[in-house]
Tab-separated table of C-alpha atoms (C1' of nucleotides) and ligand atoms in Angstrom:
chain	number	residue	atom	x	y	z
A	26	UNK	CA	112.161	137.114	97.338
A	27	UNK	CA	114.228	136.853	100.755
A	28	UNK	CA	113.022	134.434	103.126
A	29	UNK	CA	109.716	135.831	104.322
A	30	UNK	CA	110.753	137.117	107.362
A	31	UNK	CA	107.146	139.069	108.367
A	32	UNK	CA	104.584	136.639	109.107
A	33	UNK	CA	100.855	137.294	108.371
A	34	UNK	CA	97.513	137.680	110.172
A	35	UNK	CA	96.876	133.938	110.754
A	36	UNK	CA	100.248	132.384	110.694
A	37	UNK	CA	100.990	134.191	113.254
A	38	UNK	CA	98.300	133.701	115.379
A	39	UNK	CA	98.704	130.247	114.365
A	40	UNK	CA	102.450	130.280	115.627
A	41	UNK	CA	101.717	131.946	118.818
A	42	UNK	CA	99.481	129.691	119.817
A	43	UNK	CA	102.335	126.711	119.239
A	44	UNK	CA	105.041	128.613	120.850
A	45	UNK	CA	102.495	129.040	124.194
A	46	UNK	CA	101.372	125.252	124.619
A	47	UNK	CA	105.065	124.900	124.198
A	48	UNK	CA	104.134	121.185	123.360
A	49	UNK	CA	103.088	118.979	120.295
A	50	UNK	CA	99.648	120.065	119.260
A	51	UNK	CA	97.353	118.913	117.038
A	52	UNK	CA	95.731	120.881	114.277
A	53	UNK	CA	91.996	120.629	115.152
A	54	UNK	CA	93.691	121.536	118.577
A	55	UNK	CA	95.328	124.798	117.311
A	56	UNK	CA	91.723	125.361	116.077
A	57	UNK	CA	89.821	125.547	118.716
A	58	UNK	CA	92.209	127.814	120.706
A	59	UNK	CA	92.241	130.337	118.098
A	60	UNK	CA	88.522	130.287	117.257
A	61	UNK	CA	88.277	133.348	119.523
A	62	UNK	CA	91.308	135.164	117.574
A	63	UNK	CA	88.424	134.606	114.433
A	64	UNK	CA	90.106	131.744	112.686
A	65	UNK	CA	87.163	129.722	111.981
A	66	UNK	CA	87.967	126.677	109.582
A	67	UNK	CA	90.618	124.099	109.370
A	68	UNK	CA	92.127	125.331	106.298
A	69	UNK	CA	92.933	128.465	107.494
A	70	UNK	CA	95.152	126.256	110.412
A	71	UNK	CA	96.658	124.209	107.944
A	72	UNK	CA	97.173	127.053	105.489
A	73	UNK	CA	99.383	128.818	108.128
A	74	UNK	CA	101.306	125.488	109.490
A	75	UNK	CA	102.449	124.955	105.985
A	76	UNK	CA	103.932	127.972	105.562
A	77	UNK	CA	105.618	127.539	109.043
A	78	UNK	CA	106.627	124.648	108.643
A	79	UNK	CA	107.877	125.521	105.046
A	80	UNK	CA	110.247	128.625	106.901
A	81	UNK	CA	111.130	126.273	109.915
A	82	UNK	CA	109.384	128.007	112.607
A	83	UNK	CA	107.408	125.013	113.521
A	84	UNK	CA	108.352	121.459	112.711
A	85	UNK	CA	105.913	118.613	112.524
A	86	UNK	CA	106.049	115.161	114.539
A	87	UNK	CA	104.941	112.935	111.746
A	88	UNK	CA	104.417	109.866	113.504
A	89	UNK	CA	102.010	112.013	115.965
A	90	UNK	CA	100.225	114.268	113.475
A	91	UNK	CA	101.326	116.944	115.853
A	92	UNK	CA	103.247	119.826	115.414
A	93	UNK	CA	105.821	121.802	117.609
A	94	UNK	CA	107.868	125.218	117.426
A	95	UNK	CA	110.944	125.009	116.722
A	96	UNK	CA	113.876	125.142	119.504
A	97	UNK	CA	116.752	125.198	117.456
A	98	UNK	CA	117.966	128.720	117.074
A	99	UNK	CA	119.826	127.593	113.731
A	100	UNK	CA	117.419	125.459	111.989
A	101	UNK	CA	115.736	128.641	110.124
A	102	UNK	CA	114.379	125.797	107.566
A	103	UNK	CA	113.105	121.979	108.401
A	104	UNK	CA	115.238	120.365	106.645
A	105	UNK	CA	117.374	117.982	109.232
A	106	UNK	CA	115.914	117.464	112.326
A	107	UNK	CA	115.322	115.004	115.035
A	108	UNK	CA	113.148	114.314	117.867
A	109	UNK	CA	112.901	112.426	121.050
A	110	UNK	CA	109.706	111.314	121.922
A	111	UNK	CA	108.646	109.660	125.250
A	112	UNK	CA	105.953	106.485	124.648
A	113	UNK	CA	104.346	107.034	128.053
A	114	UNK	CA	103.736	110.921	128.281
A	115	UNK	CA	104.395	111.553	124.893
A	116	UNK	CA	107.100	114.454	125.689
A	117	UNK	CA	108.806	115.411	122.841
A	118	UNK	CA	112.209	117.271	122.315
A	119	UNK	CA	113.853	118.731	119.354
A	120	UNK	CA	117.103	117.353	119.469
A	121	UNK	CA	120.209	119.997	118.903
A	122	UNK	CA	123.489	117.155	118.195
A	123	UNK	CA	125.933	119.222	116.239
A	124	UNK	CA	127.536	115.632	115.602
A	125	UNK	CA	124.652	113.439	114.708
A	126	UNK	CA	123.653	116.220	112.414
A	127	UNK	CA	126.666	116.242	110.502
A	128	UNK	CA	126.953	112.834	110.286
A	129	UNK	CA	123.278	112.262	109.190
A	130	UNK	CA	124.012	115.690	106.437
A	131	UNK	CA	127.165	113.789	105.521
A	132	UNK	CA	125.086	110.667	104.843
A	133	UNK	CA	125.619	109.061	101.754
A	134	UNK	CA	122.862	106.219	100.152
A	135	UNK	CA	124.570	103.031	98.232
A	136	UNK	CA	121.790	104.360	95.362
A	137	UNK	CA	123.647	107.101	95.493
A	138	UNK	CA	120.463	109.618	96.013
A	139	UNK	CA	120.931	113.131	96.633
A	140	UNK	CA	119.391	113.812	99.707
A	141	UNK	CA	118.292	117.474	100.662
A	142	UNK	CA	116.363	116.777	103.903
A	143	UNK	CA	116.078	114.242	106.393
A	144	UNK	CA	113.741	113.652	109.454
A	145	UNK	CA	114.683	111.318	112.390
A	146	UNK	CA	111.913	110.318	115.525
A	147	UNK	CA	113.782	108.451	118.231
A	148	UNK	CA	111.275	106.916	121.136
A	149	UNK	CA	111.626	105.967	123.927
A	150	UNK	CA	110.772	106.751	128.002
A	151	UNK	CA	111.848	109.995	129.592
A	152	UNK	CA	113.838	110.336	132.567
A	153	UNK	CA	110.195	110.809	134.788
A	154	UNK	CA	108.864	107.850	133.176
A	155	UNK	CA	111.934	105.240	133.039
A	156	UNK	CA	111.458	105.665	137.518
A	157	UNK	CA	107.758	104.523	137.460
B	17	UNK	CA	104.021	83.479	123.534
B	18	UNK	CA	106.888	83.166	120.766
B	19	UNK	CA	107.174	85.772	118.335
B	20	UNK	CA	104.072	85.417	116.085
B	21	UNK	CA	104.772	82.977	112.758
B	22	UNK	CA	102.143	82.140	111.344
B	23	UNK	CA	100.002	84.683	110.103
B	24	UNK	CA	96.269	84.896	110.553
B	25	UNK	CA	93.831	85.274	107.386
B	26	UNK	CA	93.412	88.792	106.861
B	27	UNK	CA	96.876	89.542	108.087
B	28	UNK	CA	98.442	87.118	104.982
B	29	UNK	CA	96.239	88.410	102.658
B	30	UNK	CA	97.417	92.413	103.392
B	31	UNK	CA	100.902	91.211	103.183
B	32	UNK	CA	100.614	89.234	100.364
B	33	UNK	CA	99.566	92.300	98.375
B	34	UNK	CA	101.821	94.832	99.696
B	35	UNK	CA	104.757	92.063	98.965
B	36	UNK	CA	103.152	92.144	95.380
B	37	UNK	CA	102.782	95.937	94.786
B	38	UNK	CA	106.502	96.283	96.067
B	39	UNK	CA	106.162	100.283	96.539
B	40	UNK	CA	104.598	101.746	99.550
B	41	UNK	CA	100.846	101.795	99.436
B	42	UNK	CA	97.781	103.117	101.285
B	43	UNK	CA	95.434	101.670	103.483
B	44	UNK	CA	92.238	102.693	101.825
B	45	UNK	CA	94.397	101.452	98.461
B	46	UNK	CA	94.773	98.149	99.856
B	47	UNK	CA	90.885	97.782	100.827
B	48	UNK	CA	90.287	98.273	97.486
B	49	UNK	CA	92.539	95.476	96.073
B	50	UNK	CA	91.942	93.236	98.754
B	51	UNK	CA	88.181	93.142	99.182
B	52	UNK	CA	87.793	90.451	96.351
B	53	UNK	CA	89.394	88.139	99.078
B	54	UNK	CA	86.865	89.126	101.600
B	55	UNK	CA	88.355	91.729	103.232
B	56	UNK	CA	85.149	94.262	103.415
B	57	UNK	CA	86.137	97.028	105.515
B	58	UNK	CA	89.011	99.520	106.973
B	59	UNK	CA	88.965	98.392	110.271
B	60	UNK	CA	90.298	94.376	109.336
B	61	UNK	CA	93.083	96.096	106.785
B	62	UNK	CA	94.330	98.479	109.958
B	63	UNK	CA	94.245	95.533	112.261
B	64	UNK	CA	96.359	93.425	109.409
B	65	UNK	CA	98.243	96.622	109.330
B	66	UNK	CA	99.257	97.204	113.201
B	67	UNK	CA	99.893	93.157	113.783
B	68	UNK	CA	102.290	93.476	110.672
B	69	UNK	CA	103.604	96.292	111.393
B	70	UNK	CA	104.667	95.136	115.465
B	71	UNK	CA	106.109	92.045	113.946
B	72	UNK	CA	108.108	94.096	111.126
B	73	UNK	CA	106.881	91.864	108.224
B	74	UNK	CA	105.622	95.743	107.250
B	75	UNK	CA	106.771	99.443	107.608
B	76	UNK	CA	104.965	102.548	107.948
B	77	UNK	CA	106.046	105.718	106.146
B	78	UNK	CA	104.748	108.301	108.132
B	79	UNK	CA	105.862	110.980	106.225
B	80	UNK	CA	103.449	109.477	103.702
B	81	UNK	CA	100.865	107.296	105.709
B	82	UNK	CA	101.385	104.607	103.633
B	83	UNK	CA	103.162	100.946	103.905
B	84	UNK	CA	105.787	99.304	102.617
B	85	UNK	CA	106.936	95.758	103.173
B	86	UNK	CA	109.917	95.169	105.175
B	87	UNK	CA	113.268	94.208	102.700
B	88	UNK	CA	115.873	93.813	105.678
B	89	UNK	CA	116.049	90.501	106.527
B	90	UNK	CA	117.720	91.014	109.855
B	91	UNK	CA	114.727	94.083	110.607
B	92	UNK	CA	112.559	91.032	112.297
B	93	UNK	CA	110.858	94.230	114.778
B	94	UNK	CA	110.532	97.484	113.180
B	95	UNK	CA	112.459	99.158	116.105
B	96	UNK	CA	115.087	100.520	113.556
B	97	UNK	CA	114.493	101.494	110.131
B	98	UNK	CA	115.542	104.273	107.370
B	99	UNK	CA	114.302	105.080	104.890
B	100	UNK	CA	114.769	107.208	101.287
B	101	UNK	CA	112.337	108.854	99.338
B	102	UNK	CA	112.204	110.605	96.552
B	103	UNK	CA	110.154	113.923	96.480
B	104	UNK	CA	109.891	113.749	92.923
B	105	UNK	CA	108.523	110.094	91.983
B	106	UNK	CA	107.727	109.351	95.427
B	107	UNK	CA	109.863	106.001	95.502
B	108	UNK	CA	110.787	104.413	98.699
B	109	UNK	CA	113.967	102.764	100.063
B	110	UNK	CA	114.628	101.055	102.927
B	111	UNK	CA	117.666	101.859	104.344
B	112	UNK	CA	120.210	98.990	105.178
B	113	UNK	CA	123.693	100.317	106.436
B	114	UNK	CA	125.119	98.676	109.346
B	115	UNK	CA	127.098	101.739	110.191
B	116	UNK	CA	124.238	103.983	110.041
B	117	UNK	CA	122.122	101.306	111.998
B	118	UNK	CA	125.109	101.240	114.637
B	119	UNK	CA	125.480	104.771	114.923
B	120	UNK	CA	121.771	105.980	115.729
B	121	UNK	CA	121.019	102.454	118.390
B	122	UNK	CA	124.058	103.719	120.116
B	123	UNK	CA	123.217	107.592	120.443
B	124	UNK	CA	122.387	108.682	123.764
B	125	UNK	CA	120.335	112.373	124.053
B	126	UNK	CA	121.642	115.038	126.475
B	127	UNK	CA	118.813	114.445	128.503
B	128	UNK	CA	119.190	111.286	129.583
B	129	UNK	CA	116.045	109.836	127.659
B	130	UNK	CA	116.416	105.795	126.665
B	131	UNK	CA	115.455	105.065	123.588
B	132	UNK	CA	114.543	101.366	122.008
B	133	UNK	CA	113.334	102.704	118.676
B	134	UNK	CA	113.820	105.382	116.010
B	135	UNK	CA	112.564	105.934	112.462
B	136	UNK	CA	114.596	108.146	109.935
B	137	UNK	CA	113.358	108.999	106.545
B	138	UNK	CA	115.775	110.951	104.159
B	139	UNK	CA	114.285	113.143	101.604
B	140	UNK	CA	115.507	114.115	97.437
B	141	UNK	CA	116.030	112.650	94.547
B	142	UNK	CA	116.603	109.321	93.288
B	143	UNK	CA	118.866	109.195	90.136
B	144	UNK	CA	116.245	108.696	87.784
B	145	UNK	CA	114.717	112.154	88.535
B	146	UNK	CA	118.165	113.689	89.245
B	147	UNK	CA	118.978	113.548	85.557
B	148	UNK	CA	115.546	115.225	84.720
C	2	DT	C1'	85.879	70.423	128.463
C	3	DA	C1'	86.958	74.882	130.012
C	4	DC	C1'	89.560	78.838	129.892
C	5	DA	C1'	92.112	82.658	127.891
C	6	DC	C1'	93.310	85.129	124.176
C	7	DA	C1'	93.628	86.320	119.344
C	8	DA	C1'	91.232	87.300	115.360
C	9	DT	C1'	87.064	88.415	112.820
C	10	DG	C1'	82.834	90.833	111.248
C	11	DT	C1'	80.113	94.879	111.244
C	12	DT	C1'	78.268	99.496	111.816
C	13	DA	C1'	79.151	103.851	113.013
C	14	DT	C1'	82.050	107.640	113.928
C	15	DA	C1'	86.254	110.320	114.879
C	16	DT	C1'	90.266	112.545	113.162
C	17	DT	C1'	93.211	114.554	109.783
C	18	DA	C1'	93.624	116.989	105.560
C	19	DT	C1'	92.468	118.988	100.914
C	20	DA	C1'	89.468	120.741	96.758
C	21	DA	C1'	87.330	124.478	94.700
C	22	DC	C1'	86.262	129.090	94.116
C	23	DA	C1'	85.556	133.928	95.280
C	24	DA	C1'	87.308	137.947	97.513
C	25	DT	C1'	90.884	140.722	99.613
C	26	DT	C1'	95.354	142.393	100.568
C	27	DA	C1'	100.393	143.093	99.933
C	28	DA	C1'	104.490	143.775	96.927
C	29	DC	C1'	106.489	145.826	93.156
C	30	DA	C1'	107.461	147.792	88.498
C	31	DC	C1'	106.264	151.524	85.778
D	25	DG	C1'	99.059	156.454	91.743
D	26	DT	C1'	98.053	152.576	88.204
D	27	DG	C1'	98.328	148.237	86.796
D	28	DT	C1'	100.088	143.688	87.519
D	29	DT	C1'	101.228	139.765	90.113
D	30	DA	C1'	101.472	136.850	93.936
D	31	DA	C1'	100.162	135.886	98.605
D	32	DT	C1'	96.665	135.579	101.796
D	33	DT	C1'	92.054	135.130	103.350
D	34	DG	C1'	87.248	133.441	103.754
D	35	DT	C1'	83.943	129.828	103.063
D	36	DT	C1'	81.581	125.547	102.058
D	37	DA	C1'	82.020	121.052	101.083
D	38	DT	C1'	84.339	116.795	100.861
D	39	DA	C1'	88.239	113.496	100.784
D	40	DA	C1'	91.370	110.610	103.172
D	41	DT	C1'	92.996	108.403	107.258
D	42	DA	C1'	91.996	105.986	111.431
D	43	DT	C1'	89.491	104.258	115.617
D	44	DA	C1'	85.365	103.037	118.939
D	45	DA	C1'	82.243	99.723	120.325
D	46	DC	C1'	80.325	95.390	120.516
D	47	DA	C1'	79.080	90.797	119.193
D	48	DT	C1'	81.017	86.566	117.397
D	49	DT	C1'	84.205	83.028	116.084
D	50	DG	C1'	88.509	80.596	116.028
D	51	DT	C1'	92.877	78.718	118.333
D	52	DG	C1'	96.008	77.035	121.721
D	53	DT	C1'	96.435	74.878	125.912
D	54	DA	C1'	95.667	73.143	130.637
E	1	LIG	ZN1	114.007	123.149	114.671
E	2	LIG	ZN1	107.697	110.434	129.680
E	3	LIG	ZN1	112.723	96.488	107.604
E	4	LIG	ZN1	112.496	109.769	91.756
DNA sequence: TACACAATGTTATATTATAACAATTAACAC
DNA sequence: GTGTTAATTGTTATAATATAACATTGTGTA
């Protein structure tokens, strides 16, 4: 099968949502926004963030347990991608580095492992919050 | 204060066994192994866990919400670690290349943010399960 | 000693995520 | 269209991960 390129029912309710808030969001979150679109129970969130994340449309911040859509025209699957994230407010911004992502594709282990994917979280303060 | 050196109770007995197991473990795993030295309930392993983790005796896997103990010598704060895993047997490297280490403390985002920590993990498969 | 701070002990609870199983719908070959 | 398969949905229950709140004890230091 091609890349699944129609989404259904809940995943895209699901992705909707993400794309609005526009901002990392937590899945109990996503669940009580959509609770009037008739999801009802957390597996039916988590159901359709795996399959987004799976196709690339949505990208999780691991070390928030949040998730985000993703910005990055050409990253149709998560499998290299990077983050900012700002300790104060918690911003966070997909980060699109045509060089840092070739060099961290490029990257090659001493135990000579075959990577396939790769996930980088850089933190930090923001602009706004470096002034305070 | 100086840098922490001497390690309280509860705190030496968490890293004691995550030095032991030498693979990354879980927090509810390490209850269970520890609590025949006392150590009763979650709350004393995740304090262990966040004052070992600040000092970077200890990583966190957050891909994997699990912990690993810290085998860079020179990685006295965990404010720059990599790491490999496999997706197949789930093993766990840390990461030590200079150049690598060099290249992502000295990367600057178009927006301007500052950054003073970041946390990579690379995904596939380690040679073992490569042959497979 | 007195103070400040770090660490502990304990109970309860919050948050994040998956198991299990039945029912329904979509995709596709024939 | 029929049958077959896989994907998706619905639902209840539960597992796994993590923190809140508060009282107490230990440790370093002025
Ligand atoms: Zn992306
Ligand atoms: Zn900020
Ligand atoms: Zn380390
Ligand atoms: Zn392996």
């Amino acid at each position: 099968m091609l890349k699944q390129e129609i989404l259904s029912k809940n995943q895209q309710i699901v992705l909707d949502y993400i794309e609005k808030v526009n901002e990392p969001i937590k899945a109990y979150s996503i669940l009580h926004n959509v609770q009037k679109k008739g999801i009802k129970a957390p597996l039916q969130v988590y159901r359709a963030l795996d399959k987004l994340v799976e196709i690339g449309k949505i990208h999780k911040i691991e070390s928030r347990n949040a998730f985000v859509a993703c910005k990055n025209s050409n990253c149709q699957i998560s499998k290299a991608t990077a983050f900012s994230i700002c300790e104060s407010c918690e911003e966070v911004s997909e980060i699109s580095d045509s060089k840092l992502s070739k060099y961290l594709k490029n990257f090659q282990d001493k135990a000579g492992m075959k990577f396939n994917k790769y996930n980088l979280e850089f933190f930090g303060l923001c602009k706004k919050c470096s002034i305070k």
